[in-house]
């Protein structure tokens, strides 16, 4: 089969790789029909995150049709159209049972093979999915495939971030970064009925989208962000900040903007060695800092009704639609934010 593979820093190629095979009785093989490129793929692409083997099939946002099932698979059948969270989960361990499916003791991240071990990704013609019955979900009635892709990662992550930030109707909330995840955090906060949401970025069309989704959008460099948030909060600072970038600077901004006793929820993946704030700073702010991977399998189940209701036009964040074989160009356009690119959908 063919897949978009990692071949070194900023080098993705569409290569022939070996076909995935059933390796365990709980596996299924999916014929991928659509997949997306994520900001998390860019950490690999730019080699900010190191360790992945050359030749690994990229990607963790995908949907498709089951073409083969392992011997123990009962609840899924050949021909089922399915969506997937970005990690696998067993459904029975302590973490799965408590809703932290991303920390399942048998969890694997799609698109991560290191020293020959791991799981190839979804930007490929076929994908092997272990623990398939507890990882995959049949795409429910009324959900389009591109919406299913967003449920599997960025929508779940944005809504998780808003939940982590303890967003309420009253109060002032800030979203740092208006990429796909930050924009979904804006919607997550809207959905929790927040009246005062401020979104920060430097890319005009992303700020425009944040405004569309219900936030007041501020330019990180050109607007006096700190003063404006102080003005809105009688000098206190934001009640909650959602950080959806994954950089020292973005976490620093979040810490500067939050009020004493407020919450910073970080979903951005930051590959630095140290946090952007000191223990004494956290102490002096009575800070609550929450960070980590989204339990997408758990969140997607909860968000299905909202997507079926078509309450928000989530699929409007897809600005570019291409064929899988054009995916390398998709990486260039998305990483360079060329041509107003916000998110790339690839069809097989
Ligand atoms: P993206 O790269 O498309 O978006 C990041 C946005 O942040 C861009 O619009 C950029 O202009 C903006 N930005 C950069 N520096 C900024 C700053 N200092 N202040 C304000 N804005 C700034 O990425 P994405 O797909 O939206 O993902 C965002 C982050 O979330 C990534 O780090 C990704 O790895 C992470 N992520 C985490 C999870 C999780 O489970 N925790 C899941 C998905 C993605
Ligand atoms: Zn992703
Ligand atoms: Zn588990």
PDB file of N, CA and C in Angstrom, residues 83 137-143 147-148 151-152 155-156 296-311 314:
ATOM      1  N   UNK A  83     -14.893   5.588  13.030  1.00  0.00           N
ATOM      2  CA  UNK A  83     -14.019   6.724  13.351  1.00  0.00           C
ATOM      3  C   UNK A  83     -13.133   6.299  14.520  1.00  0.00           C
ATOM      4  N   UNK A 137     -15.244   3.609  16.965  1.00  0.00           N
ATOM      5  CA  UNK A 137     -16.691   3.736  17.102  1.00  0.00           C
ATOM      6  C   UNK A 137     -17.281   3.734  15.694  1.00  0.00           C
ATOM      7  N   UNK A 138     -18.432   3.078  15.547  1.00  0.00           N
ATOM      8  CA  UNK A 138     -19.127   3.184  14.261  1.00  0.00           C
ATOM      9  C   UNK A 138     -19.556   4.643  14.097  1.00  0.00           C
ATOM     10  N   UNK A 139     -19.428   5.173  12.897  1.00  0.00           N
ATOM     11  CA  UNK A 139     -19.834   6.573  12.686  1.00  0.00           C
ATOM     12  C   UNK A 139     -21.359   6.635  12.786  1.00  0.00           C
ATOM     13  N   UNK A 140     -21.869   7.372  13.793  1.00  0.00           N
ATOM     14  CA  UNK A 140     -23.323   7.368  14.004  1.00  0.00           C
ATOM     15  C   UNK A 140     -24.058   8.114  12.897  1.00  0.00           C
ATOM     16  N   UNK A 141     -25.330   7.836  12.810  1.00  0.00           N
ATOM     17  CA  UNK A 141     -26.249   8.561  11.913  1.00  0.00           C
ATOM     18  C   UNK A 141     -26.041  10.052  12.069  1.00  0.00           C
ATOM     19  N   UNK A 142     -26.099  10.767  10.981  1.00  0.00           N
ATOM     20  CA  UNK A 142     -26.100  12.229  11.060  1.00  0.00           C
ATOM     21  C   UNK A 142     -24.726  12.838  11.291  1.00  0.00           C
ATOM     22  N   UNK A 143     -23.680  12.025  11.230  1.00  0.00           N
ATOM     23  CA  UNK A 143     -22.338  12.581  11.391  1.00  0.00           C
ATOM     24  C   UNK A 143     -21.553  12.350  10.108  1.00  0.00           C
ATOM     25  N   UNK A 147     -16.618  15.453  10.060  1.00  0.00           N
ATOM     26  CA  UNK A 147     -16.923  15.742  11.472  1.00  0.00           C
ATOM     27  C   UNK A 147     -16.361  14.631  12.361  1.00  0.00           C
ATOM     28  N   UNK A 148     -16.449  13.404  11.865  1.00  0.00           N
ATOM     29  CA  UNK A 148     -15.910  12.259  12.614  1.00  0.00           C
ATOM     30  C   UNK A 148     -14.405  12.425  12.856  1.00  0.00           C
ATOM     31  N   UNK A 151     -13.977  14.801  15.690  1.00  0.00           N
ATOM     32  CA  UNK A 151     -14.329  14.170  16.970  1.00  0.00           C
ATOM     33  C   UNK A 151     -13.145  13.362  17.511  1.00  0.00           C
ATOM     34  N   UNK A 152     -12.408  12.730  16.580  1.00  0.00           N
ATOM     35  CA  UNK A 152     -11.298  11.855  16.982  1.00  0.00           C
ATOM     36  C   UNK A 152     -10.126  12.575  17.595  1.00  0.00           C
ATOM     37  N   UNK A 155     -11.640  18.421  18.035  1.00  0.00           N
ATOM     38  CA  UNK A 155     -12.845  18.880  18.728  1.00  0.00           C
ATOM     39  C   UNK A 155     -12.830  18.367  20.170  1.00  0.00           C
ATOM     40  N   UNK A 156     -12.531  17.077  20.310  1.00  0.00           N
ATOM     41  CA  UNK A 156     -12.463  16.502  21.661  1.00  0.00           C
ATOM     42  C   UNK A 156     -11.439  17.255  22.503  1.00  0.00           C
ATOM     43  N   UNK A 296      -9.488  11.298  24.152  1.00  0.00           N
ATOM     44  CA  UNK A 296     -10.384  11.516  23.003  1.00  0.00           C
ATOM     45  C   UNK A 296     -11.485  10.464  22.912  1.00  0.00           C
ATOM     46  N   UNK A 297     -11.159   9.197  23.228  1.00  0.00           N
ATOM     47  CA  UNK A 297     -12.176   8.146  23.126  1.00  0.00           C
ATOM     48  C   UNK A 297     -13.346   8.431  24.063  1.00  0.00           C
ATOM     49  N   UNK A 298     -13.021   8.931  25.252  1.00  0.00           N
ATOM     50  CA  UNK A 298     -14.039   9.272  26.240  1.00  0.00           C
ATOM     51  C   UNK A 298     -14.825  10.514  25.789  1.00  0.00           C
ATOM     52  N   UNK A 299     -14.102  11.528  25.326  1.00  0.00           N
ATOM     53  CA  UNK A 299     -14.757  12.788  24.939  1.00  0.00           C
ATOM     54  C   UNK A 299     -15.656  12.602  23.716  1.00  0.00           C
ATOM     55  N   UNK A 300     -15.194  11.812  22.734  1.00  0.00           N
ATOM     56  CA  UNK A 300     -15.973  11.734  21.494  1.00  0.00           C
ATOM     57  C   UNK A 300     -17.356  11.142  21.741  1.00  0.00           C
ATOM     58  N   UNK A 301     -17.424  10.219  22.654  1.00  0.00           N
ATOM     59  CA  UNK A 301     -18.714   9.628  22.993  1.00  0.00           C
ATOM     60  C   UNK A 301     -19.673  10.696  23.527  1.00  0.00           C
ATOM     61  N   UNK A 302     -19.121  11.571  24.356  1.00  0.00           N
ATOM     62  CA  UNK A 302     -19.941  12.634  24.949  1.00  0.00           C
ATOM     63  C   UNK A 302     -20.351  13.700  23.938  1.00  0.00           C
ATOM     64  N   UNK A 303     -19.509  13.910  22.926  1.00  0.00           N
ATOM     65  CA  UNK A 303     -19.756  15.026  21.994  1.00  0.00           C
ATOM     66  C   UNK A 303     -20.616  14.644  20.792  1.00  0.00           C
ATOM     67  N   UNK A 304     -20.856  13.350  20.608  1.00  0.00           N
ATOM     68  CA  UNK A 304     -21.632  12.893  19.439  1.00  0.00           C
ATOM     69  C   UNK A 304     -22.974  13.631  19.306  1.00  0.00           C
ATOM     70  N   UNK A 305     -23.779  13.723  20.383  1.00  0.00           N
ATOM     71  CA  UNK A 305     -25.082  14.381  20.222  1.00  0.00           C
ATOM     72  C   UNK A 305     -24.968  15.828  19.738  1.00  0.00           C
ATOM     73  N   UNK A 306     -23.943  16.515  20.226  1.00  0.00           N
ATOM     74  CA  UNK A 306     -23.728  17.906  19.836  1.00  0.00           C
ATOM     75  C   UNK A 306     -23.414  18.021  18.342  1.00  0.00           C
ATOM     76  N   UNK A 307     -22.644  17.065  17.846  1.00  0.00           N
ATOM     77  CA  UNK A 307     -22.286  17.086  16.415  1.00  0.00           C
ATOM     78  C   UNK A 307     -23.518  16.714  15.586  1.00  0.00           C
ATOM     79  N   UNK A 308     -24.288  15.761  16.075  1.00  0.00           N
ATOM     80  CA  UNK A 308     -25.512  15.368  15.352  1.00  0.00           C
ATOM     81  C   UNK A 308     -26.498  16.528  15.257  1.00  0.00           C
ATOM     82  N   UNK A 309     -26.519  17.320  16.318  1.00  0.00           N
ATOM     83  CA  UNK A 309     -27.428  18.482  16.378  1.00  0.00           C
ATOM     84  C   UNK A 309     -27.019  19.580  15.396  1.00  0.00           C
ATOM     85  N   UNK A 310     -25.773  19.537  14.910  1.00  0.00           N
ATOM     86  CA  UNK A 310     -25.202  20.569  14.009  1.00  0.00           C
ATOM     87  C   UNK A 310     -25.272  21.945  14.666  1.00  0.00           C
ATOM     88  N   UNK A 311     -24.992  21.972  15.948  1.00  0.00           N
ATOM     89  CA  UNK A 311     -25.065  23.228  16.681  1.00  0.00           C
ATOM     90  C   UNK A 311     -23.960  24.190  16.224  1.00  0.00           C
ATOM     91  N   UNK A 314     -18.470  22.922  12.819  1.00  0.00           N
ATOM     92  CA  UNK A 314     -17.077  22.551  13.120  1.00  0.00           C
ATOM     93  C   UNK A 314     -16.270  22.264  11.852  1.00  0.00           C
TER      94      UNK A 314
END
